[in-house]
Coordinates of C-alpha atoms in Angstrom, one line a residue:
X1 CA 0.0 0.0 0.0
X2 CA 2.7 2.1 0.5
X3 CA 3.7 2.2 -3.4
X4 CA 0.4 3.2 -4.5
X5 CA 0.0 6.5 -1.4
X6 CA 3.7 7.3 -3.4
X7 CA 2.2 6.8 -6.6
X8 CA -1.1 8.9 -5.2
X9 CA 1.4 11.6 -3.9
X10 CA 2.7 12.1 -6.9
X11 CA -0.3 12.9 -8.8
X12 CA -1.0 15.2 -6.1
X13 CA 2.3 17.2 -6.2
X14 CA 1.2 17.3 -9.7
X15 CA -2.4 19.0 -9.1
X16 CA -0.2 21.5 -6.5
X17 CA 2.1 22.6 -9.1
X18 CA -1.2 23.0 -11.5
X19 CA -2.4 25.6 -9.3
X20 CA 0.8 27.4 -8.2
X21 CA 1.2 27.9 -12.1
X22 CA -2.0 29.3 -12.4
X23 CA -1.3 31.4 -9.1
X24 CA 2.3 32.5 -9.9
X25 CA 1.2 35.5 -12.6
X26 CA -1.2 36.8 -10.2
X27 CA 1.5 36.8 -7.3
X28 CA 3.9 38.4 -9.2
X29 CA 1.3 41.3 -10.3
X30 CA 0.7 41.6 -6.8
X31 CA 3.8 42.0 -5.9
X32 CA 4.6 44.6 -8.3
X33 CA 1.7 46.7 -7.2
X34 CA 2.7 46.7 -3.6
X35 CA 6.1 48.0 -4.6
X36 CA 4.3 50.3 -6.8
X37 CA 2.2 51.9 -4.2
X38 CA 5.1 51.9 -1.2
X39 CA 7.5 53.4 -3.6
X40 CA 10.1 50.5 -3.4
X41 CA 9.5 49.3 -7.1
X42 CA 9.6 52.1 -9.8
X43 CA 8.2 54.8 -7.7
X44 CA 6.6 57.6 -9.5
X45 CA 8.9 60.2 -10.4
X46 CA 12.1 58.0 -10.5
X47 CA 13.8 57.4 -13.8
X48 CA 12.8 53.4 -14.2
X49 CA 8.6 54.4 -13.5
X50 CA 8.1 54.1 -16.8
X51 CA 9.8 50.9 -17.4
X52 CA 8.4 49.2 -14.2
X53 CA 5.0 50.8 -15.2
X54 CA 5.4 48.6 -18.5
X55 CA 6.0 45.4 -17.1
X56 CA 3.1 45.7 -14.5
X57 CA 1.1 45.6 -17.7
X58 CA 2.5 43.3 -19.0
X59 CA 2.4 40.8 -15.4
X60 CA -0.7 42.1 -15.2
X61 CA -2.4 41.2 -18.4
X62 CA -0.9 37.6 -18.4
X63 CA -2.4 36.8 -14.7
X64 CA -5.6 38.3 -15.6
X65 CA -5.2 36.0 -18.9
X66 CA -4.0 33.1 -16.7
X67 CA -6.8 33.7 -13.7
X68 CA -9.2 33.5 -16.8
X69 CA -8.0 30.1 -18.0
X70 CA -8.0 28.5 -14.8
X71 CA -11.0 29.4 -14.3
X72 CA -12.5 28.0 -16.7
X73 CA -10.2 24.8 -16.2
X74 CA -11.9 24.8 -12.5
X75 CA -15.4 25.6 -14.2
X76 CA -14.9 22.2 -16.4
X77 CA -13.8 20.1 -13.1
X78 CA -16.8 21.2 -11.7
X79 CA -19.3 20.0 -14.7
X80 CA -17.6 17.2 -15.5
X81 CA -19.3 14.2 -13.7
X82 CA -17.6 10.9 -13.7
X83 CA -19.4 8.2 -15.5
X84 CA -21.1 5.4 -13.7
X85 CA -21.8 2.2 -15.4
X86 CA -25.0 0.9 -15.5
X87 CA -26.3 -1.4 -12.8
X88 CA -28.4 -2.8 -10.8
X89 CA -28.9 -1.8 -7.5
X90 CA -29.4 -4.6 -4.3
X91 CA -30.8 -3.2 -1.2
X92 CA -29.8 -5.3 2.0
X93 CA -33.9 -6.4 2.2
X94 CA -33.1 -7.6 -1.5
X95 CA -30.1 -9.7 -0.8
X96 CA -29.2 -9.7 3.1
X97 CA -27.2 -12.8 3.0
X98 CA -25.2 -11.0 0.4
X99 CA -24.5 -8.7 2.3
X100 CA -23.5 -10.5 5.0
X101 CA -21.1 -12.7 3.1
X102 CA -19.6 -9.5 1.9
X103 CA -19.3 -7.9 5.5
X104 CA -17.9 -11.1 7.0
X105 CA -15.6 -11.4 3.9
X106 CA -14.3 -7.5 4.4
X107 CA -13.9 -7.9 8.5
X108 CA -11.9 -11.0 7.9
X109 CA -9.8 -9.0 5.4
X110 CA -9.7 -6.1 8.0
X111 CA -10.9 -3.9 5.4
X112 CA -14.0 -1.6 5.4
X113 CA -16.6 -3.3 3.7
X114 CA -18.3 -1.7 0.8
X115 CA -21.2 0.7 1.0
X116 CA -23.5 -1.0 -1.4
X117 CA -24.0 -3.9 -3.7
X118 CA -24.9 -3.9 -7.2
X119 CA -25.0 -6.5 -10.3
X120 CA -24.4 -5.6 -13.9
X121 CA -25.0 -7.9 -16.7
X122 CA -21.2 -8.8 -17.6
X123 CA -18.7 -11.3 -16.4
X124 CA -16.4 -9.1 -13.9
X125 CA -16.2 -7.4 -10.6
X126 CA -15.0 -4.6 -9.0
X127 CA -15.2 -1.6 -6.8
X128 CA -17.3 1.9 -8.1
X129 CA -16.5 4.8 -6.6
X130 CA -19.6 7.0 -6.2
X131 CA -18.8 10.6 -7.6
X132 CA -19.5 13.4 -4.6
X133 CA -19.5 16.7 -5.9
X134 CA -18.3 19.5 -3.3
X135 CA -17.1 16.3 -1.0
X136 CA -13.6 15.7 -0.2
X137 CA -13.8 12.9 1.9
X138 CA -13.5 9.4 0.6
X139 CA -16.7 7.0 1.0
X140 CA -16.8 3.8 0.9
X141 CA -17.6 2.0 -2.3
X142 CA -19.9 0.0 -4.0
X143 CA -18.9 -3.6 -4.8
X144 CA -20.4 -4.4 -8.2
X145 CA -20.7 -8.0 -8.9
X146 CA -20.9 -9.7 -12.9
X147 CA -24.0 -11.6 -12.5
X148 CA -23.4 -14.3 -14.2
X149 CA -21.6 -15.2 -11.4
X150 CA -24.1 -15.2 -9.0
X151 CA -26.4 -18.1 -10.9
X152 CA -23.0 -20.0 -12.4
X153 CA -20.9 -20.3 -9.5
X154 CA -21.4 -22.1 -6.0
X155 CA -21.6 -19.4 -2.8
X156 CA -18.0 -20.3 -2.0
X157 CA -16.4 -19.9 -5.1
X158 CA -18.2 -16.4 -5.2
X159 CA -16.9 -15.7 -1.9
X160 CA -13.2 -16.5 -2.4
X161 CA -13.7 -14.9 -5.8
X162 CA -14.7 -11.3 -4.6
X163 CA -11.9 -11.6 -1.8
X164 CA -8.9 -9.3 -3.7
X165 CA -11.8 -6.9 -4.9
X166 CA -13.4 -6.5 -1.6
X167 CA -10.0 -6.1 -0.2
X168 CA -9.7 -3.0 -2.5
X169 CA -12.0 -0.8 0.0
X170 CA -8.9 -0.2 2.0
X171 CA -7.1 1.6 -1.1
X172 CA -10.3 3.0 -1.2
X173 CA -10.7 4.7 2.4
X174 CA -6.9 6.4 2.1
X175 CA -7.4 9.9 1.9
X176 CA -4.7 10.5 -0.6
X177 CA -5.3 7.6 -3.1
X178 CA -8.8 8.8 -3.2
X179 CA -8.1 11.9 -3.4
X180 CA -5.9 11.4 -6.5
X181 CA -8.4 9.0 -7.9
X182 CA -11.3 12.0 -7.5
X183 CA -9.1 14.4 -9.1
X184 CA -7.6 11.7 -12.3
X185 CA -11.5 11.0 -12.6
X186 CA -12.5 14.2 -12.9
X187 CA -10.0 15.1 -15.4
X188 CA -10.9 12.5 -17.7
X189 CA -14.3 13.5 -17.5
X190 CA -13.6 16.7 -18.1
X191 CA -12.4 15.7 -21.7
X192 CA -15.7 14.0 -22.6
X193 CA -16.9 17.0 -23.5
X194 CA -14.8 18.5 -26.7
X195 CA -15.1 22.7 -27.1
X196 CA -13.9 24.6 -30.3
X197 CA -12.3 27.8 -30.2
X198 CA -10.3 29.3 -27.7
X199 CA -12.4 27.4 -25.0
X200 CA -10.2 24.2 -26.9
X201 CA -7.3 25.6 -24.8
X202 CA -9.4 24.1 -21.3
X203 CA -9.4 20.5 -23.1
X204 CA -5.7 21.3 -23.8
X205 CA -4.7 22.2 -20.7
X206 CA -6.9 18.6 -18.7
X207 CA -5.0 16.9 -21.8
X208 CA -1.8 17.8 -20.6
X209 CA -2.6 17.5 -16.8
X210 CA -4.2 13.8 -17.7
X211 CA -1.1 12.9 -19.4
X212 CA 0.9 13.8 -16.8
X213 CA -0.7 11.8 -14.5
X214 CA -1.2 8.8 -16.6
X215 CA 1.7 7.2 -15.4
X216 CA 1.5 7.3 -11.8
X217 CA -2.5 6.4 -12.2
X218 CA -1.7 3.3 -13.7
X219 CA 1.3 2.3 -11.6
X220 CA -1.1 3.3 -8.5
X221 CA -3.5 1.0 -9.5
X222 CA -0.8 -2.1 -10.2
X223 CA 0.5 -1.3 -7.0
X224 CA -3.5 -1.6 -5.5
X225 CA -4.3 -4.3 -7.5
X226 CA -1.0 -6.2 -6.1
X227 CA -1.5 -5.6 -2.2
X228 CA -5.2 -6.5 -2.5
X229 CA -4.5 -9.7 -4.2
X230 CA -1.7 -10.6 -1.1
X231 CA -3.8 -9.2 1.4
X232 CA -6.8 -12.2 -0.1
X233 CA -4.3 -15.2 0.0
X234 CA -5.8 -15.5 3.2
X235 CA -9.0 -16.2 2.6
X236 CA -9.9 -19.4 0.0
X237 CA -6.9 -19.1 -1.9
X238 CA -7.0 -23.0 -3.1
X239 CA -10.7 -22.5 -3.9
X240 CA -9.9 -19.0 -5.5
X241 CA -7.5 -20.6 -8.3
X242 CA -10.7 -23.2 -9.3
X243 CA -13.0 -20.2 -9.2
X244 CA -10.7 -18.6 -11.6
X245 CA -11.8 -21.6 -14.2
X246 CA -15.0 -21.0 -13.8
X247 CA -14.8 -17.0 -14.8
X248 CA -13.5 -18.0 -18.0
X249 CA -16.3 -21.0 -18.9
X250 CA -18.8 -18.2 -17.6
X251 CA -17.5 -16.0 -19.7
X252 CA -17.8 -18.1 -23.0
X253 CA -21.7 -19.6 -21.8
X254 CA -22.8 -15.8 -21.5
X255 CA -21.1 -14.0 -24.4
X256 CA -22.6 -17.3 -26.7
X257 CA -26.0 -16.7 -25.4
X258 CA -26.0 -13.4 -25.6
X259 CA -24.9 -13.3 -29.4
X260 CA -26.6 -16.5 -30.6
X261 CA -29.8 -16.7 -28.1
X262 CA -30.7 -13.0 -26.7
X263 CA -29.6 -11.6 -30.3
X264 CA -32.6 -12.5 -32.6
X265 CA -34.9 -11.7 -29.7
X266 CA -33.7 -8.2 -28.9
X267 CA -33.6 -7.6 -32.9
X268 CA -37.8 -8.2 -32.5
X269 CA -38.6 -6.0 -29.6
X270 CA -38.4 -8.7 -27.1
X271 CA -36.0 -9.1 -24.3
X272 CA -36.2 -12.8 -22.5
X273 CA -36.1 -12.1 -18.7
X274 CA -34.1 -14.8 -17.2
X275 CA -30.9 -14.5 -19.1
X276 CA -28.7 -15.5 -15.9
X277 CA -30.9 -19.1 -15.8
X278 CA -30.4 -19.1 -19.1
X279 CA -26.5 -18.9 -18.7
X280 CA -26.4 -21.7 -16.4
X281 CA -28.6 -24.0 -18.9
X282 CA -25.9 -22.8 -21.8
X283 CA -22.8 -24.0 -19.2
X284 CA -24.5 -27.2 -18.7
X285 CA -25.2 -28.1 -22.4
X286 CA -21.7 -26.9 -23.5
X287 CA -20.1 -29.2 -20.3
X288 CA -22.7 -32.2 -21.8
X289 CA -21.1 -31.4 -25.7
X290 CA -17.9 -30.8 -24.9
X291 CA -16.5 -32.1 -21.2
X292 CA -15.5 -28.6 -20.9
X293 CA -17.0 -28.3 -17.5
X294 CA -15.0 -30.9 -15.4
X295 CA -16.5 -31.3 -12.3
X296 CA -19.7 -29.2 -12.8
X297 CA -21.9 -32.7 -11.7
X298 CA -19.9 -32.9 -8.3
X299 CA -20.5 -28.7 -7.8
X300 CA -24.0 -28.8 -8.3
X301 CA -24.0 -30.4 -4.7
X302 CA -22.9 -27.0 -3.2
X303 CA -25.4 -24.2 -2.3
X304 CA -25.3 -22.0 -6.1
X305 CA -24.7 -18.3 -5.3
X306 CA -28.0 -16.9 -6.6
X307 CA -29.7 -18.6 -3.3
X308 CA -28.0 -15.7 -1.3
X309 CA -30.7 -13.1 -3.0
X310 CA -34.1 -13.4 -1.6
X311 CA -36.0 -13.5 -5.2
X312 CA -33.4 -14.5 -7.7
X313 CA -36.3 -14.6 -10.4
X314 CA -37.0 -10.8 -10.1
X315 CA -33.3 -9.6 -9.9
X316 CA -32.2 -11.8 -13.0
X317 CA -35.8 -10.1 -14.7
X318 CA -34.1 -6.5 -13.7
X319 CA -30.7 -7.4 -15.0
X320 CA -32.0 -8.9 -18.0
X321 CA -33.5 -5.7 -19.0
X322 CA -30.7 -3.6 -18.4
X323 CA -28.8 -6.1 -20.6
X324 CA -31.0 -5.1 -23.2
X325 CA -30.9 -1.8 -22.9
X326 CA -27.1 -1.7 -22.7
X327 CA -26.4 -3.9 -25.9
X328 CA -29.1 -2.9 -28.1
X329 CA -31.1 -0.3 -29.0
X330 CA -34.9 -0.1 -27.6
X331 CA -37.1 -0.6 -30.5
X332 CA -40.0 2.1 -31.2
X333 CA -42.7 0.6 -29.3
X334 CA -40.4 -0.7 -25.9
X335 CA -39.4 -3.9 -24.7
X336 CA -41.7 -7.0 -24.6
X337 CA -41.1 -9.6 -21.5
X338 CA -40.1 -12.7 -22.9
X339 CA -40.1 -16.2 -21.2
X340 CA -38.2 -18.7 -21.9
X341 CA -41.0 -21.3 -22.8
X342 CA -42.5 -18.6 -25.4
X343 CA -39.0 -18.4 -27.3
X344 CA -39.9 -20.5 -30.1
X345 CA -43.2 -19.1 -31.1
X346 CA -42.2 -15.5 -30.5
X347 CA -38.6 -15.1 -31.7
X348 CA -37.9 -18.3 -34.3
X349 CA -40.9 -18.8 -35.9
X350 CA -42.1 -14.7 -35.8
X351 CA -38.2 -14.3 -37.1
X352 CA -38.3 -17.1 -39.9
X353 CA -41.9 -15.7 -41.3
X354 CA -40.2 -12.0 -41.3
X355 CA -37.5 -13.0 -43.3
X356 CA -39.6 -15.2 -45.8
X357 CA -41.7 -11.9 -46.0
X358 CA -38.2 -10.0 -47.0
X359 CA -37.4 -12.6 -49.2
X360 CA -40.7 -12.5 -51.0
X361 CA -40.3 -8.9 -51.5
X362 CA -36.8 -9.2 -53.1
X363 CA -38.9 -11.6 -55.7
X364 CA -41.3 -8.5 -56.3
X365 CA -44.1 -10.2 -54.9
X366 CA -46.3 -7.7 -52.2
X367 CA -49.2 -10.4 -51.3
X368 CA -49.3 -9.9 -47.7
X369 CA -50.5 -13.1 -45.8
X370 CA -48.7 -15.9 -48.0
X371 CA -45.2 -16.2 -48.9
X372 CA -42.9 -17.7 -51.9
X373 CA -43.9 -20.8 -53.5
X374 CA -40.3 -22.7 -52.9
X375 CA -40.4 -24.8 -56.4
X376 CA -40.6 -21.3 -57.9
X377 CA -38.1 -19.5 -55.7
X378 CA -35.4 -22.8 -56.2
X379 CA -36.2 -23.3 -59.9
X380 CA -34.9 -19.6 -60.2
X381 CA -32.0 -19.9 -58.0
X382 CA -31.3 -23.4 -60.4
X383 CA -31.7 -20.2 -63.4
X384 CA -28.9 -18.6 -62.3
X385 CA -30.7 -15.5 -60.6
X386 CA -29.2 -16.0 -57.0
X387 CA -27.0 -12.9 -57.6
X388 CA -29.6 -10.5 -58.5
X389 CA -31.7 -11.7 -55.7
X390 CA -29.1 -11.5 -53.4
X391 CA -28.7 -7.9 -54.4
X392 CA -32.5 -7.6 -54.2
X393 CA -33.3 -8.9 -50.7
X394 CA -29.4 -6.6 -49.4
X395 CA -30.9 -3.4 -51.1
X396 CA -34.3 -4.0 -49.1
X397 CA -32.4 -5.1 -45.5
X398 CA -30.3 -2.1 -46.0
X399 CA -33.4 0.5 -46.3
X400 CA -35.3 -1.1 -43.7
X401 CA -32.0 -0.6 -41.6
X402 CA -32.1 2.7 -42.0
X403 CA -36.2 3.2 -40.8
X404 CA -35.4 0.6 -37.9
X405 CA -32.2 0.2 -36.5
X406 CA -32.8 -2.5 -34.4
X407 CA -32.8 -4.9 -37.5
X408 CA -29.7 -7.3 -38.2
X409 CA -26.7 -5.3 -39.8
X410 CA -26.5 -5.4 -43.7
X411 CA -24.1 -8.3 -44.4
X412 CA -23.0 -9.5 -47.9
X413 CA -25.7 -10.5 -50.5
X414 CA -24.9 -14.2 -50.2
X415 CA -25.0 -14.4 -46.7
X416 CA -28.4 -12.6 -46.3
X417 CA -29.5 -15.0 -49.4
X418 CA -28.9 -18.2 -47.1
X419 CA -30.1 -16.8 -44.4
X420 CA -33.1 -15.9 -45.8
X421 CA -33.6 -18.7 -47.7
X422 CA -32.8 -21.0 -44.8
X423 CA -35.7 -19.3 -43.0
X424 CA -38.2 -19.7 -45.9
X425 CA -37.5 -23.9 -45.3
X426 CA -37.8 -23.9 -41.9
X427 CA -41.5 -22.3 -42.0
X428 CA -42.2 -25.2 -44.7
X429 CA -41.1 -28.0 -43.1
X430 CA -43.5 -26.5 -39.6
X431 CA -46.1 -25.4 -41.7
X432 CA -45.9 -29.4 -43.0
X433 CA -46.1 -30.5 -39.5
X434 CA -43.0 -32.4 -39.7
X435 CA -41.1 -29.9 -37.7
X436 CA -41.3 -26.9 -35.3
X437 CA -39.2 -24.3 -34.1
X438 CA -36.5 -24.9 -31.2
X439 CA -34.3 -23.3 -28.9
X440 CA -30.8 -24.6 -28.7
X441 CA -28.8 -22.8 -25.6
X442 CA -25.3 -22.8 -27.2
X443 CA -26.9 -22.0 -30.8
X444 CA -30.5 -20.4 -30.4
X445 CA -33.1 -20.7 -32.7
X446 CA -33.2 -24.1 -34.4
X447 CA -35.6 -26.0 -36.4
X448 CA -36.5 -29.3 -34.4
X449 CA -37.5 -31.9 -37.6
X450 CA -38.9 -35.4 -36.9
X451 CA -38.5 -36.6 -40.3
X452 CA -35.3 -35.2 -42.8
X453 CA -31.3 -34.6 -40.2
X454 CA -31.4 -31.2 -39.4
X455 CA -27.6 -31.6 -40.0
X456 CA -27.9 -31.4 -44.2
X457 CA -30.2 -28.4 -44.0
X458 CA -27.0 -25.9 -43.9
X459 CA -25.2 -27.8 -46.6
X460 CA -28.4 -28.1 -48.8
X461 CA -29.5 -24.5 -48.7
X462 CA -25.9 -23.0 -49.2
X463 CA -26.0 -25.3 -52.8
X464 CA -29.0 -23.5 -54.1
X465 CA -28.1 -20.5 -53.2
X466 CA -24.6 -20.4 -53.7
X467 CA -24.3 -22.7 -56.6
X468 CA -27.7 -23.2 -58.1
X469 CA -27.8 -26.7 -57.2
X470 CA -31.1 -27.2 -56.0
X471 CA -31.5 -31.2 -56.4
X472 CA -30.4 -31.2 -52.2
X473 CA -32.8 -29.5 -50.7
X474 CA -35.5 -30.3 -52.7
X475 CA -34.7 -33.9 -51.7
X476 CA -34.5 -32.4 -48.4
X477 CA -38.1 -30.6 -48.3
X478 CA -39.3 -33.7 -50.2
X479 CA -37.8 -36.1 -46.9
X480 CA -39.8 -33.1 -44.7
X481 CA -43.2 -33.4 -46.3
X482 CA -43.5 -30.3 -47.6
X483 CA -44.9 -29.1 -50.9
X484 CA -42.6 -27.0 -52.7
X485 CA -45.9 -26.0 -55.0
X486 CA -48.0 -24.5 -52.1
X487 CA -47.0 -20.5 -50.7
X488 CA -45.2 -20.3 -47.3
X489 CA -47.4 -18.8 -44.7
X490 CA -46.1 -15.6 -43.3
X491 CA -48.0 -15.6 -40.5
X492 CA -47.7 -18.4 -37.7

């Protein structure tokens, strides 16, 4: 701890010298009009009054100038508000064994436990300093917990997992590393808001000041980071290095389900409100597929962390949400709830019938309840007109991009072409009532088929489209009972 009050002393020393700078012209004009007015500097009437007269102007005019700029340096350190990152909030009544792991956790550290507890949907932890404007005293922080965490791992692996960040609070409660922290924070705020003009000389000025403090920020954080990860050997430090395997598969379950499960669902207006059970039903497929999870049967024997909230249901709903809200934009008429038994009806089979309705619009057909007839749509893919179509259905994604963000980005042609195209089967084979739509937790919406491998869709569709060979998946269709003569519905 010692390094990092150096490394905080330093940036200090650095603030100090920032505002003797700015206080040095105006001293020095001061001076000079003192000697002015006792008669000891260029008194009036002596031969040098005129020159000493000149360079009190001058002094003068350059502390007025200075005064001016630091001013408005002090004026942007008092606007500028730290950013906070989004979470969600747990009140003791919401969590209080939480809390009281956490307390027990920081008294056994012999470290001031943190003010507050908070989750945010992402897979890390650490310590927010709450911005205080007009205060000078540090407060204690809030300990902000990935949850992810909280529904994958066991209470004990959470517990010896947070030890080096709750041990942080101590950095936290020094006057001067806070102190320096406040004033590095505030400095980088400051440059989040650009000006033109002379007022560019203020974002100068914090540019310089932030540079100068950039190394002894970083080194005062190592330096932190390093004493509060000693200070937690104490505390489960053999259970700490498994719970350090765990962050990584939790990491990989939650960024696949977010992409390949939450994805299409956000992209329709619906956010599904149990993401973090959903994580934990991603870990356990992907450990079933792929022994990646070692262990994971004889863990499921310990008490899982989420138990230590009071309603886990209604935190992971709130978390969910802000997940959404964080990682993609709000469509026009708000989020829908979405539970996880609705999935396949509202997000795969509401997303297939959209993108048949695209595709039949690339064809130029505008009927509005029934899609493309597939024997049509493959015999001209078997014509060669998979180009122009692909160009077709990219023009029309990319315009509806533009009135609806929330839609998928414009990829290439091709890619939208299969896509599309696969989505135009998939509503044949259900609306044949050989198949329905699935959800898959490592690769989300999926078409469940009783009667042709779901395994030669992919290769059949990407044929047609790709190479005009459309003999596979109408074999394909043919094994799914559908009729490639009659319209795909667009409607489920």
């Amino acid at each position: 701890m010692d390094t990092a009050r150096a490394r905080a002393r330093a940036v200090l020393r650095l603030r100090g010298r920032a505002v003797a700078a700015a206080a040095l012209p105006a001293a020095c004009a001061a001076v000079l009009l003192v000697g002015r007015f006792t008669g000891r500097i260029g008194a009036a009437g002596s031969p040098d009054a005129p020159l000493w007269d000149g360079i009190r102007w001058a002094v003068g005019a350059v502390a007025a100038l200075t005064l001016l700029l630091a001013a408005l340096v002090a004026r942007s350190h008092r606007r500028a508000v730290p950013p906070v990152t989004p979470a969600v909030p747990l009140t003791r009544a919401d969590a209080p064994e939480l809390y009281r792991l956490i307390e027990e956790l920081a008294d056994r550290l012999e470290v001031p436990a943190p003010a507050a507890i908070a989750l945010t949907p992402d897979c890390d932890s650490w310590l927010e300093e709450p911005h205080r404007r007009g205060r000078a005293e540090p407060g204690a922080p809030v300990l902000v917990i990935g949850s992810p965490f909280l529904w994958w791992m066991r209470a004990g692996e959470l517990r010896a997992l947070l030890a080096p960040v709750v041990a942080g609070t101590a950095a936290a409660a020094d006057p001067e590393i806070a102190a320096a922290r406040r004033w590095i924070r505030t400095l980088d705020a400051a440059l989040g808001d650009r000006h033109r003009g002379p007022a560019a000389l203020v974002d100068r000025v914090n540019r310089r000041l932030l540079g100068g403090c950039r190394e002894h920020s970083a080194e005062l954080e190592h330096a932190v980071a390093a004493w509060a990860s000693e200070q937690a050997k104490a505390v489960d430090y053999g259970l700490r290095i498994a719970a350090q395997q765990q962050v990584g598969l939790a990491y990989a379950g939650w960024d696949r389900l977010l992409t390949r499960v939450a994805l299409p669902a956000w992209r329709l207006g619906r956010h599904p409100s149990h993401l973090n059970a959903g994580v934990v039903a991603a870990l356990t497929e992907l450990s079933r597929r792929d022994r990646l999870a070692d262990g994971y049967e004889n863990r499921l024997g310990d008490r899982p962390a989420c138990d230590l909230l009071e309603e886990p249901g209604l935190i992971d709903t709130r978390v969910s949400l802000l997940a959404a809200e964080l990682l993609h934009e709000e469509p026009a008429g708000g989020w829908q709830q979405l539970d996880w038994e609705d999935y396949p009806e509202q997000v795969v089979d509401r997303g297939w019938r959209e993108s048949a309705a695209a595709l039949q619009a690339a064809l130029g057909d505008d009927r509005p309840h029934t899609g493309p007839a597939l024997d049509k749509l493959l015999a001209r893919l078997a014509a060669g007109e998979a180009e122009a179509l692909a160009a077709a259905l990219a023009g029309r994604v990319a315009r509806a991009a533009e009135v609806a963000p929330p839609l998928p980005p414009v990829r290439g042609g091709r890619d939208l072409l299969v896509e599309h195209l696969t989505a135009t089967v998939c509503c044949a084979a259900v609306d044949a009532g050989t198949a329905s739509p699935g959800l898959d937790w490592l690769d989300g919406p999926v078409l469940l088929s009783r009667a042709a491998p779901r395994a030669e869709l992919a290769p059949a569709v990407a044929a047609a489209a790709e190479a005009g060979q459309d003999g596979p998946l109408r074999a394909w269709l043919e094994r799914a009972g559908a009729r490639l003569e009659r319209p795909v519905r667009l409607s489920g």
